[in-house]
Each structure stands twice: as structure tokens, then as C-alpha cells.
Short mmCIF file of C-alpha atoms in Angstrom, two decimals:
data_model
loop_
_atom_site.label_atom_id
_atom_site.label_comp_id
_atom_site.label_asym_id
_atom_site.label_seq_id
_atom_site.Cartn_x
_atom_site.Cartn_y
_atom_site.Cartn_z
CA MET A 1 -0.37 -0.25 -0.28
CA LYS A 2 2.66 2.16 1.45
CA ILE A 3 4.20 0.98 -2.87
CA VAL A 4 1.08 2.43 -4.18
CA THR A 5 1.04 5.30 -2.40
CA ARG A 6 4.29 6.23 -3.42
CA ILE A 7 4.19 6.13 -6.88
CA LEU A 8 0.62 7.90 -7.07
CA ILE A 9 2.30 11.02 -5.11
CA LEU A 10 5.52 10.45 -7.85
CA ILE A 11 3.61 10.50 -10.52
CA ILE A 12 1.78 13.62 -9.36
CA PHE A 13 5.19 15.90 -8.64
CA SER A 14 5.75 14.60 -12.01
CA SER A 15 2.52 16.09 -13.61
CA ILE A 16 3.21 19.12 -11.59
CA ALA A 17 6.60 19.67 -12.86
CA SER A 18 5.82 19.04 -16.34
CA ASN A 19 2.91 21.36 -16.94
CA SER A 20 5.69 23.73 -14.94
CA PHE A 21 8.59 23.48 -18.06
CA ALA A 22 6.24 23.50 -20.43
CA GLN A 23 4.57 26.60 -19.58
CA ARG A 24 8.56 27.76 -19.31
CA ARG A 25 8.88 26.64 -22.22
CA ASN A 26 6.04 28.75 -24.02
CA PRO A 27 4.79 31.15 -21.44
CA THR A 28 1.68 32.23 -23.32
CA LYS A 29 0.32 28.44 -24.02
CA ASN A 30 -2.33 29.22 -21.37
CA ALA A 31 -3.15 32.89 -23.16
CA ASP A 32 -3.19 31.75 -26.38
CA ALA A 33 -5.57 28.59 -25.25
CA ALA A 34 -8.02 30.85 -23.76
CA PHE A 35 -7.59 33.11 -27.05
CA GLU A 36 -8.45 30.27 -29.23
CA LYS A 37 -11.90 29.31 -27.21
CA LYS A 38 -12.52 32.93 -27.20
CA GLN A 39 -11.80 33.23 -23.55
CA TYR A 40 -10.76 37.06 -23.83
CA THR A 41 -10.67 38.20 -20.58
CA ILE A 42 -8.87 35.23 -19.00
CA ALA A 43 -6.80 35.37 -22.60
CA ALA A 44 -6.28 39.04 -21.54
CA GLU A 45 -4.81 38.69 -17.92
CA ALA A 46 -2.71 35.97 -19.18
CA TYR A 47 -0.70 38.02 -21.61
CA LYS A 48 -0.16 40.36 -18.95
CA LYS A 49 1.88 37.59 -17.17
CA ALA A 50 3.58 36.41 -19.63
CA TYR A 51 4.70 39.36 -21.49
CA ASN A 52 7.33 39.86 -19.27
CA ARG A 53 8.69 36.99 -19.46
CA VAL A 54 8.78 37.71 -23.47
CA LYS A 55 10.08 41.26 -24.15
CA LYS A 56 13.17 40.33 -25.10
CA ASN A 57 12.14 38.89 -28.19
CA PRO A 58 10.27 41.64 -30.05
CA GLU A 59 8.61 39.48 -32.36
CA GLU A 60 7.21 37.53 -29.91
CA ARG A 61 6.36 40.89 -27.97
CA ASN A 62 4.50 42.19 -30.26
CA ARG A 63 2.80 39.44 -30.80
CA VAL A 64 1.20 39.18 -27.11
CA SER A 65 0.80 43.36 -27.34
CA TYR A 66 -1.59 42.79 -30.30
CA ARG A 67 -3.46 39.71 -28.77
CA MET A 68 -3.94 41.80 -25.36
CA ALA A 69 -5.06 44.60 -27.74
CA GLU A 70 -7.53 42.42 -29.32
CA CYS A 71 -8.53 41.38 -26.15
CA TYR A 72 -9.42 44.08 -24.86
CA ARG A 73 -11.00 45.85 -28.15
CA LEU A 74 -13.51 42.32 -28.62
CA THR A 75 -14.86 42.40 -24.61
CA GLY A 76 -15.63 46.01 -24.80
CA LEU A 77 -12.76 47.62 -23.29
CA TYR A 78 -11.70 50.58 -25.74
CA LYS A 79 -9.98 52.32 -24.02
CA ARG A 80 -7.62 50.23 -22.76
CA ALA A 81 -7.70 48.90 -26.36
CA GLU A 82 -6.54 51.80 -27.98
CA ALA A 83 -3.67 52.29 -25.26
CA THR A 84 -2.31 49.26 -26.40
CA TYR A 85 -3.05 49.08 -29.59
CA LYS A 86 -0.03 51.85 -29.71
CA ARG A 87 2.42 50.42 -28.08
CA VAL A 88 2.45 47.12 -30.86
CA LEU A 89 2.11 50.36 -34.09
CA ARG A 90 5.59 51.75 -32.42
CA SER A 91 6.73 48.55 -34.00
CA ASP A 92 7.13 47.10 -37.15
CA PHE A 93 4.05 44.28 -36.07
CA PRO A 94 1.78 46.32 -38.67
CA ILE A 95 3.74 45.83 -41.85
CA SER A 96 3.19 41.83 -42.32
CA HIS A 97 0.08 42.20 -39.58
CA PRO A 98 -2.19 44.90 -41.20
CA GLU A 99 -5.11 44.37 -39.05
CA VAL A 100 -3.67 46.29 -37.03
CA TYR A 101 -4.71 49.53 -38.17
CA LEU A 102 -8.15 48.05 -39.03
CA HIS A 103 -9.03 47.26 -35.55
CA PHE A 104 -6.95 49.87 -34.07
CA ALA A 105 -9.30 52.43 -36.61
CA GLU A 106 -12.60 50.89 -35.15
CA VAL A 107 -11.56 51.30 -31.56
CA LEU A 108 -10.88 54.72 -32.57
CA LYS A 109 -14.07 55.45 -34.22
CA THR A 110 -15.68 54.23 -30.79
CA ASN A 111 -13.94 56.04 -28.94
CA GLU A 112 -15.20 58.93 -30.70
CA LYS A 113 -11.89 59.80 -32.70
CA PHE A 114 -13.02 59.83 -36.43
CA GLU A 115 -10.20 62.40 -38.05
CA ASP A 116 -7.70 58.98 -35.92
CA ALA A 117 -9.78 56.43 -36.98
CA ILE A 118 -10.03 57.90 -41.18
CA THR A 119 -6.18 58.23 -41.25
CA TYR A 120 -5.75 54.53 -39.63
CA TYR A 121 -9.07 52.92 -42.38
CA GLU A 122 -6.25 54.87 -44.99
CA LEU A 123 -3.66 53.03 -43.76
CA TYR A 124 -5.72 49.53 -43.95
CA ALA A 125 -7.43 50.73 -47.73
CA GLU A 126 -3.57 51.39 -48.65
CA ALA A 127 -2.13 47.44 -47.31
CA VAL A 128 -5.18 45.65 -48.59
CA PRO A 129 -6.60 47.51 -51.00
CA ASP A 130 -8.86 44.39 -52.11
CA ASP A 131 -10.19 44.61 -48.50
CA PRO A 132 -13.51 47.05 -48.84
CA ARG A 133 -13.46 47.35 -45.01
CA GLY A 134 -11.21 49.91 -45.56
CA LYS A 135 -12.57 52.37 -47.96
CA LEU A 136 -15.85 51.71 -46.04
CA GLY A 137 -14.69 52.30 -42.71
CA ALA A 138 -13.31 55.54 -43.45
CA GLU A 139 -16.67 56.79 -45.24
CA THR A 140 -18.92 55.24 -41.88
CA ALA A 141 -15.92 57.26 -39.88
CA ALA A 142 -16.67 60.62 -41.89
CA MET A 143 -20.46 60.01 -41.67
CA VAL A 144 -20.82 59.29 -37.64
CA GLN A 145 -18.68 62.44 -37.31
CA GLU A 146 -21.44 64.55 -39.75
CA TRP A 147 -23.95 63.00 -37.47
CA MET A 148 -22.23 64.10 -34.34
CA GLU A 149 -22.14 67.56 -35.14
CA ASN A 150 -25.46 67.63 -37.06
CA PRO A 151 -28.10 65.62 -34.40
CA SER A 152 -31.23 64.89 -35.58
CA LYS A 153 -34.70 66.13 -33.53
CA TYR A 154 -34.57 62.42 -32.03
CA GLU A 155 -34.53 62.12 -28.90
CA LEU A 156 -33.45 59.49 -26.51
CA THR A 157 -34.41 59.22 -22.94
CA LEU A 158 -32.52 56.63 -19.77
CA VAL A 159 -34.92 54.13 -18.52
CA LYS A 160 -33.40 54.38 -15.01
CA LYS A 161 -35.97 51.81 -13.40
CA LEU A 162 -35.01 48.89 -16.54
CA ASN A 163 -31.25 49.33 -16.15
CA SER A 164 -28.17 48.51 -13.86
CA ARG A 165 -24.93 49.01 -14.14
CA GLU A 166 -24.34 46.06 -15.54
CA SER A 167 -25.36 44.99 -19.37
CA ASP A 168 -28.27 45.18 -20.44
CA TYR A 169 -29.41 44.77 -23.57
CA GLY A 170 -31.34 42.48 -26.49
CA VAL A 171 -34.69 43.88 -25.95
CA THR A 172 -38.33 42.25 -27.45
CA TRP A 173 -41.76 42.97 -27.25
CA ALA A 174 -43.58 40.55 -24.72
CA SER A 175 -47.20 41.19 -25.50
CA SER A 176 -49.42 42.30 -28.42
CA ASN A 177 -50.41 45.14 -26.29
CA TYR A 178 -46.61 46.20 -26.09
CA ASN A 179 -46.78 46.48 -22.41
CA GLU A 180 -44.29 44.13 -21.60
CA ILE A 181 -40.89 43.38 -22.78
CA ILE A 182 -38.37 40.34 -22.03
CA PHE A 183 -34.57 41.67 -21.90
CA THR A 184 -31.22 39.89 -21.69
CA SER A 185 -28.98 41.19 -17.93
CA ASN A 186 -26.42 40.36 -16.17
CA ARG A 187 -27.18 41.97 -13.21
CA ASP A 188 -26.97 40.20 -10.10
CA ASN A 189 -29.65 38.73 -9.60
CA ALA A 190 -29.01 36.69 -12.75
CA THR A 191 -29.06 32.48 -12.46
CA GLY A 192 -26.17 31.50 -13.80
CA LYS A 193 -23.71 32.50 -10.85
CA GLU A 194 -20.14 31.63 -13.44
CA LYS A 195 -18.24 33.97 -15.32
CA ASP A 196 -17.73 34.35 -18.89
CA GLY A 197 -15.17 33.86 -20.36
CA TYR A 198 -15.38 36.11 -23.27
CA THR A 199 -16.46 39.63 -21.24
CA GLY A 200 -15.12 38.79 -17.81
CA ASN A 201 -19.07 39.48 -16.58
CA ASP A 202 -21.86 36.78 -14.68
CA PHE A 203 -23.65 34.97 -17.02
CA SER A 204 -27.11 36.87 -18.49
CA ASP A 205 -30.50 35.24 -18.19
CA LEU A 206 -33.79 36.87 -19.60
CA PHE A 207 -35.54 39.58 -17.70
CA THR A 208 -39.04 41.30 -17.89
CA SER A 209 -40.90 44.23 -16.75
CA ARG A 210 -44.88 45.99 -17.42
CA ILE A 211 -45.68 48.66 -18.27
CA ASP A 212 -48.38 49.77 -15.04
CA ARG A 213 -51.33 52.46 -15.00
CA LYS A 214 -49.45 55.08 -14.24
CA ASP A 215 -47.71 54.41 -17.40
CA GLU A 216 -44.23 53.75 -15.45
CA TRP A 217 -42.43 50.31 -16.20
CA SER A 218 -42.23 48.12 -13.31
CA ALA A 219 -38.90 46.53 -11.23
CA PRO A 220 -36.82 44.03 -14.03
CA VAL A 221 -37.54 40.46 -12.48
CA LEU A 222 -36.64 37.51 -13.83
CA LEU A 223 -38.63 35.95 -16.63
CA GLU A 224 -38.79 32.28 -14.82
CA GLU A 225 -36.71 31.53 -11.63
CA ASN A 226 -37.50 27.44 -11.80
CA GLU A 227 -34.29 27.02 -14.18
CA ILE A 228 -36.41 26.49 -17.48
CA VAL A 229 -35.88 29.36 -19.37
CA ASN A 230 -32.85 30.56 -16.73
CA THR A 231 -30.39 28.64 -16.03
CA LYS A 232 -26.74 28.39 -15.15
CA ALA A 233 -25.94 28.47 -18.21
CA SER A 234 -26.26 31.73 -20.44
CA GLU A 235 -29.32 32.88 -21.70
CA GLY A 236 -30.57 36.26 -23.90
CA ALA A 237 -31.14 37.89 -27.16
CA PRO A 238 -35.07 37.30 -27.29
CA PHE A 239 -37.49 37.21 -30.07
CA MET A 240 -41.30 36.71 -29.54
CA ASN A 241 -43.25 35.46 -32.56
CA SER A 242 -46.35 37.41 -34.20
CA ALA A 243 -48.86 35.42 -31.56
CA PHE A 244 -46.22 36.17 -28.53
CA ASN A 245 -46.52 32.56 -28.01
CA LYS A 246 -43.31 31.46 -28.64
CA MET A 247 -39.96 32.46 -27.75
CA TYR A 248 -36.27 32.35 -29.56
CA PHE A 249 -33.63 32.75 -27.53
CA THR A 250 -29.77 32.09 -27.36
CA ARG A 251 -27.88 30.43 -24.66
CA CYS A 252 -24.77 29.55 -24.25
CA ASN A 253 -22.86 27.22 -22.15
CA ASN A 254 -18.85 28.75 -21.83
CA GLU A 255 -17.34 25.96 -20.40
CA ALA A 256 -13.96 26.94 -18.73
CA LYS A 257 -12.02 23.33 -20.07
CA ARG A 258 -13.22 23.06 -23.52
CA ILE A 259 -14.70 24.84 -26.81
CA SER A 260 -18.50 25.11 -26.68
CA GLY A 261 -20.88 26.79 -29.06
CA CYS A 262 -24.25 28.72 -28.60
CA GLN A 263 -27.36 27.74 -29.30
CA ILE A 264 -31.00 28.77 -30.63
CA MET A 265 -33.75 27.61 -28.50
CA VAL A 266 -37.02 28.66 -28.14
CA SER A 267 -39.93 27.84 -25.84
CA ALA A 268 -43.90 27.70 -26.18
CA ARG A 269 -45.55 30.13 -23.44
CA SER A 270 -49.33 29.06 -22.10
CA GLY A 271 -50.28 32.17 -20.21
CA ARG A 272 -47.29 33.28 -17.51
CA ASN A 273 -46.02 29.78 -17.68
CA TRP A 274 -42.79 29.02 -20.65
CA GLY A 275 -42.15 25.13 -21.23
CA GLU A 276 -38.86 23.65 -21.61
CA PRO A 277 -36.79 24.96 -23.77
CA VAL A 278 -35.98 23.16 -27.09
CA PRO A 279 -32.36 23.37 -29.81
CA VAL A 280 -34.55 24.85 -32.97
CA GLU A 281 -32.01 22.81 -35.56
CA ILE A 282 -31.21 23.79 -38.25
CA ILE A 283 -29.07 21.69 -41.20
CA GLY A 284 -25.49 22.01 -40.91
CA VAL A 285 -25.32 23.49 -37.89
CA ASP A 286 -23.16 21.35 -34.81
CA THR A 287 -22.96 21.71 -31.18
CA LEU A 288 -19.64 23.46 -31.32
CA ASP A 289 -20.70 26.46 -33.71
CA ILE A 290 -22.13 29.78 -32.02
CA VAL A 291 -25.03 31.14 -33.30
CA GLY A 292 -27.66 32.93 -32.37
CA HIS A 293 -29.88 36.21 -32.23
CA PRO A 294 -32.55 35.03 -33.93
CA THR A 295 -34.96 37.17 -35.63
CA LEU A 296 -38.39 35.61 -37.81
CA SER A 297 -41.11 36.42 -40.01
CA GLU A 298 -44.39 36.55 -39.20
CA ASN A 299 -44.61 33.49 -40.11
CA GLU A 300 -41.85 31.91 -38.43
CA LEU A 301 -40.46 29.95 -42.12
CA ILE A 302 -37.04 32.23 -41.89
CA MET A 303 -34.98 33.11 -39.49
CA TYR A 304 -32.04 35.70 -39.27
CA TYR A 305 -28.98 34.99 -37.31
CA ALA A 306 -25.99 35.73 -36.08
CA ALA A 307 -23.70 32.73 -36.67
CA GLU A 308 -19.90 31.69 -36.76
CA ARG A 309 -19.61 28.53 -38.45
CA ARG A 310 -17.95 26.73 -41.85
CA GLY A 311 -19.11 29.30 -44.80
CA GLY A 312 -18.69 32.50 -43.88
CA PHE A 313 -16.73 35.11 -44.42
CA GLY A 314 -14.52 34.86 -40.88
CA LYS A 315 -16.12 35.83 -37.01
CA LYS A 316 -19.49 36.05 -37.12
CA ASP A 317 -21.43 36.60 -39.71
CA ILE A 318 -25.34 37.46 -40.46
CA TRP A 319 -27.37 34.29 -41.67
CA VAL A 320 -30.76 33.24 -43.51
CA SER A 321 -32.05 30.23 -42.90
CA LEU A 322 -35.61 29.40 -44.26
CA ARG A 323 -38.11 25.69 -44.04
CA ASP A 324 -41.20 24.82 -45.99
CA ASP A 325 -43.26 24.44 -42.51
CA LYS A 326 -43.11 24.60 -38.45
CA SER A 327 -42.63 21.47 -37.64
CA GLN A 328 -39.45 21.25 -39.93
CA PRO A 329 -35.83 22.34 -39.77
CA PHE A 330 -34.68 25.11 -40.75
#
């Protein structure tokens, strides 16, 4: 028994030593793995730790800086992304990786630095003339700048009762009277308590609010609390059909130890109760693909959605799928 115990201890310590040695040989291994799994918050922290260990290697240092900037851009930390891109731009890295110009321009546009954004869009257009994103980006930045300087007569009002300090988005009407909404939020009372490796925020859930007799919105509450629709996974981006008796939405498992996809789910409503959601079958889409944010035609035979799947142009694209009957897959 003692011999077996000693062997097990030896195996455990050998495994730890092996992993430690591998990490020393490849200090960005964990960061790169997280980045490939789209766990950008985790990747950003891992790249920060690895940076000091690769800074004497200019090529790897610039690659790590660029990956950090991408993590910040993709998680909406635009000011931090801008500062990190600037570090990359001081090197010759963009010469062989001109997409740096494009992504930096997008960050500058978001940060309302339109003139600078136009400059970097044009640099990208010169470097990659066959890609229309450079020219279109410059035109868009100029257009947004004009809109900012000459606003329309529309007024936007912040509905404080509906909003929180967290992310609140993806709203849809939930009744034919247009006095009820369902929306996405990762506020504190969401069901899922895990952290989303992509955003670093808590998993999101679906919440609802109604307009009362005083024409005011009620305090948002969970759409349901029995873990039928809202689960420990991340739910969001709802869409109600024209009869307001079926809800299509997105569910992402976001499993930390492996690459997992997102699915479009559908749940039937009877009164105030929701049925067990089932995946919407889309031919050619598997469980590792990322699909979500559905919008359907009135007869539910045409569905537009966002997807990162085979056959796209790269990253997420807008797709459309059709079916002849609601009982059939798209």
C-alpha cells in the first residue's frame, strides 16, 4: 500500500513539474489556448503575466501586445485597447499584420476620435486594397462625425428603472398590447453565477418588465425562476413570434475547459408559464458552432441570425435560413 501511495505521489509531482516546465518553455501557452476558445478576459490576464517573460523577444512581444489589444477590443474595453494598440503601432508588427490598422481604427471610431480613425482606415485600405472594410470604414467614420456634429431632432431617454450597472440589452416586446418587454441582463440576481470567459461578467439571463397603470415600467424581475428558461448557462437575445406565444433565444454554455458553442432555443408560452426550451434545428450547424440572436418572419419560416460557422466570411456573419413548414428544421 505504501509503495502504491509513493508511486501516486511521484506521478502527481511529475505531472506538476512537467506542466511547469512546459509553461516556462512556452509562457503564452495558457493565454493562447484561452484566446482560441474566445475566453478573452482570461486570455488578457494570461498575456499580461506572460508579457514580461517575452519582452526581450521583439516578435513575440509584439504578438502578445496585439493579442492583448484584441482581447480588450473584443470585450468592449476600448480605452485600454487604444493604449495597447499604440504600443503595437510603435513597432514594425503592422507591416506584416495590417489588420492592426483596421482594428485600431474601429477602436478610435468607438472612442469618437473620428479624424484619427479615418487615417488608420485609409492606411489599412492602402495595405489591403482588395478588402472593402478600409474604404467603407473611413466613409462610415466621416458620416458618424457629421451626425455627431449635426444631430437629428430625435431624443433618447434613459429609462432608469430598466437599467442596471451591468449589461442590459437585447430587448423584445412580449405582448400584443406592447406593454411588456423581455430583455437580457447579467445583473446580480441572474441565475448563472459563473463568469463568462469572453466578457469577464456573470452569465446573463432573461428578465421582464411591464408598464403599469401609471404608465411607468415595473422593476425588472427574472422571466422565470425554475431554471426552465433561465439556467446556469448564459441566456439572452430573445425574440417573440407574432402570436407572442413562442420565444426564440440564445443559450451559451461557455464551458471553461473546452470550446463550446451557442444554440438558438425556442420555448412555448402558456399564460405566464414557459415550456421546456428545445434547440432550433438548423441543417449544417453542430453544437460547437456559435449561433444566436434570432429574428424570424411573421410566419416563422424565415430566420435571420448571427453565426460563426463554416462557410462564412470569418468571425460572425448574418445568416438566413428557410423552411417550408414550422415542423421542419431550417
